[in-house]
Coordinates of C-alpha atoms in Angstrom, one line a residue:
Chain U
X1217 CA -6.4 -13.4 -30.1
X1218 CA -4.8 -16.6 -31.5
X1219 CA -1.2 -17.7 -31.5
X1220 CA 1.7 -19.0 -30.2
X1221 CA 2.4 -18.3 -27.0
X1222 CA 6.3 -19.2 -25.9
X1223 CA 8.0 -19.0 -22.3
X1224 CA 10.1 -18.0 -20.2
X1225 CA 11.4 -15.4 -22.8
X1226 CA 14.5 -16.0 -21.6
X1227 CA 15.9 -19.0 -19.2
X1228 CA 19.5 -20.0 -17.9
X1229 CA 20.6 -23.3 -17.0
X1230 CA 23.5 -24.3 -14.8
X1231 CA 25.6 -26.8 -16.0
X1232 CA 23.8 -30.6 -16.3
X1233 CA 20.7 -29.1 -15.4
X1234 CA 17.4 -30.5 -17.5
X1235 CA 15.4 -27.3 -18.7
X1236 CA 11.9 -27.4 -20.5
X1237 CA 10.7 -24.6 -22.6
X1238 CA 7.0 -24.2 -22.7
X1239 CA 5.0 -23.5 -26.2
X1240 CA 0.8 -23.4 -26.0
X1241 CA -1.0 -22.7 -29.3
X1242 CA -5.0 -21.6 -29.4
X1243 CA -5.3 -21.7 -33.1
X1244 CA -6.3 -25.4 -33.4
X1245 CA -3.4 -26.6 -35.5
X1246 CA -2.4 -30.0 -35.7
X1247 CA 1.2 -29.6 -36.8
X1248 CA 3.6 -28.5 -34.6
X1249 CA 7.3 -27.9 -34.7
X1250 CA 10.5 -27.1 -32.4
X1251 CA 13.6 -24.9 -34.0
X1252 CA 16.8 -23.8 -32.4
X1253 CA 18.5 -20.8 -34.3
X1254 CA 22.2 -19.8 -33.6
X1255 CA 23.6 -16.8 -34.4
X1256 CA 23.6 -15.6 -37.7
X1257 CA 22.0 -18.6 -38.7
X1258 CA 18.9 -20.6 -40.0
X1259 CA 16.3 -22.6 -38.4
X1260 CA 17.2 -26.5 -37.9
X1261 CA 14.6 -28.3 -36.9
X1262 CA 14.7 -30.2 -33.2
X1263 CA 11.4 -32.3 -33.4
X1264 CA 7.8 -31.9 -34.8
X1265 CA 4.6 -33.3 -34.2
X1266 CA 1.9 -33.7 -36.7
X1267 CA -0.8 -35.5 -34.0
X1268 CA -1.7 -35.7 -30.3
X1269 CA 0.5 -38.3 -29.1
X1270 CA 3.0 -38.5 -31.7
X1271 CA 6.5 -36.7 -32.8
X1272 CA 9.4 -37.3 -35.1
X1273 CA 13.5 -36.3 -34.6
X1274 CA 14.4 -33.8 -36.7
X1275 CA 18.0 -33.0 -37.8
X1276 CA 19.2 -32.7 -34.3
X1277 CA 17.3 -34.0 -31.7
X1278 CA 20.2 -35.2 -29.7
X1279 CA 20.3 -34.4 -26.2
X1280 CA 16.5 -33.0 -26.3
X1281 CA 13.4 -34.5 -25.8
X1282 CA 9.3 -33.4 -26.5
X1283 CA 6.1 -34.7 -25.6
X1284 CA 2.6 -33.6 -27.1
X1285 CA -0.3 -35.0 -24.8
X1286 CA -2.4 -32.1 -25.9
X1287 CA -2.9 -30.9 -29.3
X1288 CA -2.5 -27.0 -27.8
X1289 CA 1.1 -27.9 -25.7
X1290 CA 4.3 -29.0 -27.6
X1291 CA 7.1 -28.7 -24.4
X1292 CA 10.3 -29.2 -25.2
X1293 CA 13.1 -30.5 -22.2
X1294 CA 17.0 -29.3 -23.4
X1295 CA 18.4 -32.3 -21.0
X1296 CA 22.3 -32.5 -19.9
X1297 CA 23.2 -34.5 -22.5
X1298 CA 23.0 -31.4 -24.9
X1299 CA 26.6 -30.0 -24.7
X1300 CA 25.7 -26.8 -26.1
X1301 CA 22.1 -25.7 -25.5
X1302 CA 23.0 -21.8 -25.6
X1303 CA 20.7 -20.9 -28.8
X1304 CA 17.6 -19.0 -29.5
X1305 CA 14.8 -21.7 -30.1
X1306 CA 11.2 -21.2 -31.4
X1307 CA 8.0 -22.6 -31.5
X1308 CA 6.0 -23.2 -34.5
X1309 CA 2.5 -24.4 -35.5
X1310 CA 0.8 -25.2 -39.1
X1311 CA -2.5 -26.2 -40.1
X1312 CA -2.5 -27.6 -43.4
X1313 CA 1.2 -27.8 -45.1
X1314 CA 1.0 -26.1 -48.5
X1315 CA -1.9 -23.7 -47.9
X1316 CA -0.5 -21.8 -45.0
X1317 CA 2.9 -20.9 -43.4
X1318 CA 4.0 -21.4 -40.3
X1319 CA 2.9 -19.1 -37.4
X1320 CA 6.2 -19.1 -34.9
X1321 CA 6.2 -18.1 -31.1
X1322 CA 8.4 -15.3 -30.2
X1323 CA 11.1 -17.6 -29.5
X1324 CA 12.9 -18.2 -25.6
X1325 CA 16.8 -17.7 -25.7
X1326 CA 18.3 -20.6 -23.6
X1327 CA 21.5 -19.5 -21.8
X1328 CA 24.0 -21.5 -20.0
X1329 CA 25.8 -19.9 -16.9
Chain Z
X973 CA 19.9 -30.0 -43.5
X974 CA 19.1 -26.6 -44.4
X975 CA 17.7 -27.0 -48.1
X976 CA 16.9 -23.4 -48.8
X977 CA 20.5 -20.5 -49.2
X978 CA 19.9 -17.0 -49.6
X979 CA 22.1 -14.7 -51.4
X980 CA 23.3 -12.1 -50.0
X981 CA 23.8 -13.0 -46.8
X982 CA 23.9 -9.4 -46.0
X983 CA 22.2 -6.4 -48.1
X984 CA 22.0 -2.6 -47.3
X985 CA 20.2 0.2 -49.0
X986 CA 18.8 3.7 -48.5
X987 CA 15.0 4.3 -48.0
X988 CA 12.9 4.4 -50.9
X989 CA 15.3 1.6 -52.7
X990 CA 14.2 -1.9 -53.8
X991 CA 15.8 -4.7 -52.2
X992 CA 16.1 -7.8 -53.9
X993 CA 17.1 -11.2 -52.6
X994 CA 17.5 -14.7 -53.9
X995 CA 17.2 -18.7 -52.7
X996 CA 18.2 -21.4 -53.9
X997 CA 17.3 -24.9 -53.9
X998 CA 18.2 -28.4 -54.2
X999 CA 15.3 -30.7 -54.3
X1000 CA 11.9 -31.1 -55.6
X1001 CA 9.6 -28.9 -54.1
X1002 CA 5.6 -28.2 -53.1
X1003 CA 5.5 -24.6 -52.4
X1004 CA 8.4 -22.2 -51.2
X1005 CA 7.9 -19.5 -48.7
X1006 CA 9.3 -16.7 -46.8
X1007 CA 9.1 -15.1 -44.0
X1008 CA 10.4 -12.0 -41.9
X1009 CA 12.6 -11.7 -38.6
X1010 CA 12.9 -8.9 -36.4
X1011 CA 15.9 -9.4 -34.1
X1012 CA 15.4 -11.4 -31.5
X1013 CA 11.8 -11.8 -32.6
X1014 CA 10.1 -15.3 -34.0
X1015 CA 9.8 -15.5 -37.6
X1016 CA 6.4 -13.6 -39.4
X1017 CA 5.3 -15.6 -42.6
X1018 CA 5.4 -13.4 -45.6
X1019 CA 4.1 -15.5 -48.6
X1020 CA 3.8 -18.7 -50.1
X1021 CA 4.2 -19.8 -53.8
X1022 CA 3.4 -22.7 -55.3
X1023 CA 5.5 -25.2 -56.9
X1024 CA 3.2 -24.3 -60.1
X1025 CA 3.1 -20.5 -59.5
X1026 CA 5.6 -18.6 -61.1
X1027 CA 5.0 -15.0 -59.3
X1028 CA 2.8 -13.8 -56.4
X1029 CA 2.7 -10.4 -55.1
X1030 CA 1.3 -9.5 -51.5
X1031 CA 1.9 -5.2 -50.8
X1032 CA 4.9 -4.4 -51.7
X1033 CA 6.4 -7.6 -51.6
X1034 CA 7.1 -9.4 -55.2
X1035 CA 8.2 -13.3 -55.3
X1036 CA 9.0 -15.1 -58.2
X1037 CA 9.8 -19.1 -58.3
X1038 CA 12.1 -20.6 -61.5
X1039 CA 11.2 -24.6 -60.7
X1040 CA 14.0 -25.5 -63.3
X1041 CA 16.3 -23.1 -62.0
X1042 CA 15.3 -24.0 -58.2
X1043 CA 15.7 -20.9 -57.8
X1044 CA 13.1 -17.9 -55.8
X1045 CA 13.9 -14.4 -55.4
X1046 CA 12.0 -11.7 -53.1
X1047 CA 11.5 -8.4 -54.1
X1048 CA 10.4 -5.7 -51.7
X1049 CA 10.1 -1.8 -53.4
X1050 CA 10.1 1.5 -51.9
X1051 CA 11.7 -0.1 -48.8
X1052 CA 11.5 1.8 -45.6
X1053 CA 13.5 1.8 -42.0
X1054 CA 10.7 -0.7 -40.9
X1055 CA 11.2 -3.3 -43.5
X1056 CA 15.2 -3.9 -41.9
X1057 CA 14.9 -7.5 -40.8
X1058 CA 16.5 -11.0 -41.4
X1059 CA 14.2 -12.4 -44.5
X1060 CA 14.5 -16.6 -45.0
X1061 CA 13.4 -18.7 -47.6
X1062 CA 11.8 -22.1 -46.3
X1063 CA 10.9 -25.2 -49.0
X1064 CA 8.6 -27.7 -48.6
X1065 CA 9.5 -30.6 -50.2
X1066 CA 8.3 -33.2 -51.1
X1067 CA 9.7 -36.2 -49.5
X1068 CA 9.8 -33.9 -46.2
X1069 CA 7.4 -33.8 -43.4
X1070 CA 8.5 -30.3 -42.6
X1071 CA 10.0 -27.3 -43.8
X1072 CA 13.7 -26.6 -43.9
X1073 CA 15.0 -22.6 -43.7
X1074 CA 18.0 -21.2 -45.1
X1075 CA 20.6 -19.1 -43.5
X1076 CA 18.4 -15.5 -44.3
X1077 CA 19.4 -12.4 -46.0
X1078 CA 19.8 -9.8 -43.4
X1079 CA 18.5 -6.3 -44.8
X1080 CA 19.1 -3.3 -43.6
X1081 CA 17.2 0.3 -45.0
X1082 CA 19.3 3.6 -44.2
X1083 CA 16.7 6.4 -43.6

């Protein structure tokens, strides 16, 4: 079956620690996008990528970084210069903006201990 | 920014109600969309309307989109337990490359 395929689920990092979340998508998409969710709140958007080999900053890409080598992997690093990395943060993919929604991962929630 | 805010933030019926909820808008748009969340769960994408579309239903789900009002509301009828979920409007504007998500309408159905 095709989708989005996020991981760990769930993943704590000790203080200035460097964490990357993993996200793999079979469905061919080009598009992909990085989200971090707090509680009781929307989606702001970290960083997308609409090719192999390239990515934008989104509204707050501060203190994270992404590479896309491969068109199926979008990994996102939370490094230590993100003061507060404790958030739920998804994964999504699109294949042609305006035709079809996004199709999101099932999300890792980052936790700092 | 978020471009998309739902109203209510928070919205409880019985079983068998409708539940209706609204977004709002501030920029020119392509299409609108929204899309479900379980707790703890990634987002499910419900429907999309176009920009030119005025309503679209999908099931039981009924969207309508007011371009002058930027304004969309979802309806969902004869709700059940299973339809209790965080709901959230995303636009895709125009002058974007992505989408931007409001702050979701969490909806709970009493059974």
């Amino acid at each position: 079956d095709g989708g989005i395929t996020q991981s760990p689920k769930y993943l704590f990092r000790k203080e200035g620690q460097n964490v990357t979340l993993s996200c793999e998508q079979n469905l061919n998409h080009d598009a992909m996008y990085w989200y971090r969710q707090d509680p009781g709140q929307g989606l702001r958007l970290i960083y997308y990528s609409q090719i192999v080999n390239d990515f934008q900053k989104g509204d707050i890409a501060e203190g994270y970084s992404v590479s896309r080598e491969k068109k199926e992997s979008f990994p996102l690093t939370v490094t230590s210069a993100q003061k507060n990395p404790t958030a739920f943060y998804l994964c999504a993919s699109s294949i042609e903006r305006g035709t079809y929604g996004y199709t999101f991962g099932s999300g890792t929630r980052l936790t700092v201990v | 920014s978020q471009q998309g805010e739902e109203d209510p933030q928070a919205l409880s019926i019985q079983e068998g109600e409708n539940a209706t909820m609204n977004c709002s808008y501030k920029t020119s748009i392509n299409n609108l969309q929204w899309y479900r969340q379980n707790s703890g769960r990634g987002l499910v994408h419900l429907i999309l309307i176009r920009s030119n579309e005025r309503e679209k239903h999908s099931g039981r789900l009924r969207v309508t989109l007011d371009t002058s009002k930027k304004s969309s509301s979802l309806l969902i009828t004869a709700s059940r337990a299973a339809d209790t979920a965080s709901y959230f409007c995303a636009t895709d504007a125009r002058n974007n490359n992505d989408m931007r998500f409001g702050a979701g309408t969490r909806l709970t159905v009493k059974p």
